[in-house]
Amino acid sequence: PLGLAVGAAVPSREWRELYAALDCVAVGALHPFYTRSVRELQAAGRPVVGSGPVGVEGTTAWLEAIGRAAGVAEARIGTAVDRARAMVGQALERAPLKGRIQVSGYEGSELLVARVLIEAGAEVPYVGTALPRTEWSRTDLEWLEAQGTHVQYHASLEQDVEAFKAVQPDIVVGTTPVVQAAKVAGIPGLYFTNLISARPIFGPAGAGSLGPV
């Protein structure tokens, strides 16, 4: 809808693919941890946009930022945003969530997953990620904090366990040792890597994928 095409994915498997990656008008830093890749693209003069198209608000902000970075006309951006908002909103309505959910992991998508859960109706008081804080997760951090969510970067097992003891969630989504500790404490747990991270979180598909799980 923006009139753009998806280019090469970075990090790439072969160095030759890096040249193809530089043939772009804008960069979507979907994974906030790949800071060295981003620095190379910035050094080549390519504008970079953080976060990702998650939920209604996240998809709106991301499409607007990508469109402007790529020089797309405002009218076309508006049309694309309206279309996406309708589709994502309908997907969230079809798969609503209720309850308190804690999220922790080391994949790098923890903040994005939390955003989808909150827009679907869940309360997410705590997000723990093994990743460091970078510029490319700042938008998600600010959005989550505005919803009352505490985000813990460089989260340790002990911090994640203390968090669920404090907030008493209905479900803990986390790494293997966190989920094990939650189950011992009588709290249901879902493994982030193979049950949540393996599912889509972007756009309409992502908005409706977590409710059934």
Tab-separated table of C-alpha atoms in Angstrom:
chain	number	residue	atom	x	y	z
A	1	PRO	CA	0.000	0.000	0.000
A	2	LEU	CA	2.922	2.387	0.498
A	3	GLY	CA	4.306	1.567	-2.943
A	4	LEU	CA	7.453	0.081	-1.400
A	5	ALA	CA	9.141	-3.307	-1.782
A	6	VAL	CA	10.962	-5.322	0.872
A	7	GLY	CA	14.707	-5.519	0.291
A	8	ALA	CA	17.415	-7.755	1.702
A	9	ALA	CA	17.345	-8.882	5.347
A	10	VAL	CA	20.331	-8.081	7.559
A	11	PRO	CA	22.344	-9.703	9.127
A	12	SER	CA	22.815	-11.699	5.944
A	13	ARG	CA	24.326	-15.126	5.383
A	14	GLU	CA	26.847	-13.985	2.778
A	15	TRP	CA	28.835	-10.773	2.493
A	16	ARG	CA	27.629	-10.277	-1.089
A	17	GLU	CA	24.094	-9.831	0.221
A	18	LEU	CA	25.216	-6.780	2.178
A	19	TYR	CA	25.536	-4.829	-1.077
A	20	ALA	CA	21.915	-5.625	-1.878
A	21	ALA	CA	20.911	-4.435	1.594
A	22	LEU	CA	22.501	-1.053	0.941
A	23	ASP	CA	20.239	-0.660	-2.097
A	24	CYS	CA	17.388	0.759	-0.038
A	25	VAL	CA	15.702	4.072	0.789
A	26	ALA	CA	14.926	3.234	4.433
A	27	VAL	CA	15.687	0.612	7.071
A	28	GLY	CA	13.281	-1.037	9.512
A	29	ALA	CA	15.299	-2.044	12.591
A	30	LEU	CA	12.788	-4.678	13.662
A	31	HIS	CA	15.217	-6.348	16.049
A	32	PRO	CA	16.691	-3.808	18.480
A	33	PHE	CA	19.789	-5.920	19.189
A	34	TYR	CA	21.399	-5.743	15.734
A	35	THR	CA	23.070	-2.418	16.450
A	36	ARG	CA	26.213	-3.078	14.398
A	37	SER	CA	24.157	-3.822	11.302
A	38	VAL	CA	22.249	-0.593	11.867
A	39	ARG	CA	25.477	1.387	12.242
A	40	GLU	CA	26.713	0.147	8.848
A	41	LEU	CA	23.469	1.210	7.185
A	42	GLN	CA	23.541	4.576	8.956
A	43	ALA	CA	27.130	5.106	7.825
A	44	ALA	CA	25.861	4.608	4.271
A	45	GLY	CA	23.319	7.367	4.833
A	46	ARG	CA	20.194	5.248	5.121
A	47	PRO	CA	17.453	6.461	7.503
A	48	VAL	CA	16.539	3.912	10.204
A	49	VAL	CA	13.173	3.333	11.897
A	50	GLY	CA	12.875	1.333	15.117
A	51	SER	CA	10.044	-0.750	16.607
A	52	GLY	CA	7.651	-2.667	14.323
A	53	PRO	CA	4.067	-2.829	13.021
A	54	VAL	CA	2.436	-4.299	16.148
A	55	GLY	CA	-1.146	-3.639	17.221
A	56	VAL	CA	-3.146	-0.666	15.967
A	57	GLU	CA	-0.997	2.052	17.534
A	58	GLY	CA	2.327	0.397	16.748
A	59	THR	CA	1.363	-0.345	13.148
A	60	THR	CA	0.172	3.225	12.655
A	61	ALA	CA	3.345	4.775	14.039
A	62	TRP	CA	5.628	2.379	12.164
A	63	LEU	CA	3.950	2.814	8.777
A	64	GLU	CA	4.005	6.592	9.167
A	65	ALA	CA	7.707	6.552	10.112
A	66	ILE	CA	8.678	4.188	7.279
A	67	GLY	CA	6.632	6.147	4.755
A	68	ARG	CA	8.203	9.462	5.706
A	69	ALA	CA	11.714	8.002	5.818
A	70	ALA	CA	11.170	6.630	2.315
A	71	GLY	CA	9.719	9.871	0.976
A	72	VAL	CA	6.209	8.551	0.377
A	73	ALA	CA	3.479	11.142	-0.137
A	74	GLU	CA	1.423	11.898	2.976
A	75	ALA	CA	-1.831	11.058	1.206
A	76	ARG	CA	-0.561	7.603	0.325
A	77	ILE	CA	0.708	7.065	3.874
A	78	GLY	CA	-2.720	8.040	5.201
A	79	THR	CA	-4.464	5.554	2.923
A	80	ALA	CA	-2.100	2.753	3.946
A	81	VAL	CA	-2.504	3.573	7.636
A	82	ASP	CA	-6.301	3.637	7.445
A	83	ARG	CA	-6.330	0.249	5.717
A	84	ALA	CA	-3.934	-1.280	8.232
A	85	ARG	CA	-5.737	0.159	11.272
A	86	ALA	CA	-9.019	-1.377	10.135
A	87	MET	CA	-7.489	-4.796	9.510
A	88	VAL	CA	-5.494	-4.916	12.749
A	89	GLY	CA	-8.414	-3.591	14.788
A	90	GLN	CA	-10.713	-6.293	13.434
A	91	ALA	CA	-8.125	-8.985	14.210
A	92	LEU	CA	-7.821	-7.754	17.814
A	93	GLU	CA	-11.599	-7.750	18.223
A	94	ARG	CA	-11.793	-11.356	17.018
A	95	ALA	CA	-9.129	-12.551	19.485
A	96	PRO	CA	-9.471	-10.489	22.693
A	97	LEU	CA	-7.477	-11.197	25.839
A	98	LYS	CA	-8.247	-10.708	29.511
A	99	GLY	CA	-6.029	-11.160	32.530
A	100	ARG	CA	-2.566	-10.277	33.802
A	101	ILE	CA	0.390	-11.635	31.843
A	102	GLN	CA	4.105	-11.400	32.580
A	103	VAL	CA	6.512	-11.582	29.636
A	104	SER	CA	10.214	-12.404	29.742
A	105	GLY	CA	12.679	-13.800	27.231
A	106	TYR	CA	15.908	-13.390	25.309
A	107	GLU	CA	14.667	-13.337	21.699
A	108	GLY	CA	14.531	-9.542	21.398
A	109	SER	CA	10.828	-9.330	20.555
A	110	GLU	CA	9.582	-9.269	24.163
A	111	LEU	CA	8.565	-5.600	24.095
A	112	LEU	CA	6.730	-6.017	20.795
A	113	VAL	CA	4.853	-9.080	22.078
A	114	ALA	CA	3.829	-7.159	25.191
A	115	ARG	CA	2.423	-4.377	23.026
A	116	VAL	CA	0.257	-6.839	21.100
A	117	LEU	CA	-0.991	-8.431	24.345
A	118	ILE	CA	-1.929	-5.058	25.835
A	119	GLU	CA	-3.771	-3.890	22.722
A	120	ALA	CA	-5.684	-7.187	22.754
A	121	GLY	CA	-6.902	-6.319	26.263
A	122	ALA	CA	-4.392	-7.971	28.600
A	123	GLU	CA	-2.617	-6.308	31.503
A	124	VAL	CA	1.177	-6.668	31.277
A	125	PRO	CA	2.785	-5.259	34.434
A	126	TYR	CA	6.317	-6.557	33.745
A	127	VAL	CA	8.486	-7.282	30.710
A	128	GLY	CA	11.943	-8.750	31.161
A	129	THR	CA	14.410	-9.016	28.291
A	130	ALA	CA	17.972	-10.309	28.276
A	131	LEU	CA	18.859	-7.656	25.694
A	132	PRO	CA	20.437	-4.294	26.486
A	133	ARG	CA	18.590	-1.030	26.073
A	134	THR	CA	19.147	0.468	22.625
A	135	GLU	CA	17.762	3.358	20.618
A	136	TRP	CA	15.770	0.916	18.481
A	137	SER	CA	13.527	-0.223	21.336
A	138	ARG	CA	12.985	3.287	22.731
A	139	THR	CA	9.578	3.743	21.071
A	140	ASP	CA	8.330	0.465	22.553
A	141	LEU	CA	9.783	1.265	25.975
A	142	GLU	CA	8.031	4.633	26.087
A	143	TRP	CA	4.733	3.137	24.930
A	144	LEU	CA	4.847	0.324	27.490
A	145	GLU	CA	5.782	2.641	30.341
A	146	ALA	CA	2.807	4.832	29.421
A	147	GLN	CA	0.616	1.744	29.944
A	148	GLY	CA	2.104	1.173	33.401
A	149	THR	CA	4.449	-1.643	32.358
A	150	HIS	CA	7.881	-2.000	33.954
A	151	VAL	CA	10.527	-2.983	31.384
A	152	GLN	CA	13.665	-4.665	32.720
A	153	TYR	CA	16.616	-4.733	30.335
A	154	HIS	CA	19.439	-7.219	31.021
A	155	ALA	CA	16.884	-9.093	33.127
A	156	SER	CA	18.215	-11.905	35.282
A	157	LEU	CA	16.379	-15.083	36.247
A	158	GLU	CA	16.108	-13.766	39.785
A	159	GLN	CA	14.505	-10.498	38.628
A	160	ASP	CA	11.963	-12.322	36.466
A	161	VAL	CA	11.040	-14.672	39.319
A	162	GLU	CA	10.741	-11.854	41.842
A	163	ALA	CA	8.516	-10.009	39.380
A	164	PHE	CA	5.907	-12.748	39.084
A	165	LYS	CA	5.934	-13.222	42.844
A	166	ALA	CA	5.194	-9.516	43.211
A	167	VAL	CA	2.573	-9.006	40.479
A	168	GLN	CA	0.862	-12.442	40.720
A	169	PRO	CA	0.020	-12.796	37.017
A	170	ASP	CA	-2.541	-15.217	35.611
A	171	ILE	CA	0.060	-16.514	33.134
A	172	VAL	CA	3.839	-16.241	32.930
A	173	VAL	CA	5.298	-16.220	29.419
A	174	GLY	CA	9.016	-16.716	29.742
A	175	THR	CA	12.201	-18.694	29.406
A	176	THR	CA	12.436	-22.309	30.541
A	177	PRO	CA	13.727	-21.631	34.088
A	178	VAL	CA	11.228	-18.784	34.633
A	179	VAL	CA	8.314	-20.940	33.507
A	180	GLN	CA	9.542	-23.821	35.672
A	181	ALA	CA	9.674	-21.535	38.698
A	182	ALA	CA	6.195	-20.219	37.923
A	183	LYS	CA	4.726	-23.719	37.669
A	184	VAL	CA	6.332	-24.682	40.976
A	185	ALA	CA	4.594	-21.639	42.448
A	186	GLY	CA	1.282	-22.773	40.949
A	187	ILE	CA	1.134	-20.173	38.163
A	188	PRO	CA	0.489	-21.361	34.560
A	189	GLY	CA	3.424	-20.793	32.249
A	190	LEU	CA	4.063	-20.706	28.497
A	191	TYR	CA	7.515	-20.979	26.928
A	192	PHE	CA	8.270	-17.812	24.996
A	193	THR	CA	10.566	-19.342	22.394
A	194	ASN	CA	8.508	-22.233	21.044
A	195	LEU	CA	4.952	-21.080	21.833
A	196	ILE	CA	5.008	-17.294	21.381
A	197	SER	CA	8.122	-16.263	19.445
A	198	ALA	CA	7.349	-18.813	16.714
A	199	ARG	CA	4.074	-17.037	15.895
A	200	PRO	CA	3.556	-13.839	13.904
A	201	ILE	CA	3.264	-10.575	15.839
A	202	PHE	CA	3.218	-8.012	12.991
A	203	GLY	CA	0.093	-6.617	11.382
A	204	PRO	CA	-3.314	-8.320	11.339
A	205	ALA	CA	-1.826	-11.827	11.524
A	206	GLY	CA	0.073	-10.920	14.673
A	207	ALA	CA	-2.875	-9.142	16.270
A	208	GLY	CA	-4.954	-12.313	16.116
A	209	SER	CA	-2.291	-14.945	16.753
A	210	LEU	CA	-1.739	-14.754	20.516
A	211	GLY	CA	-5.331	-14.894	21.803
A	212	PRO	CA	-5.917	-18.543	20.818
A	213	VAL	CA	-2.628	-19.590	22.427
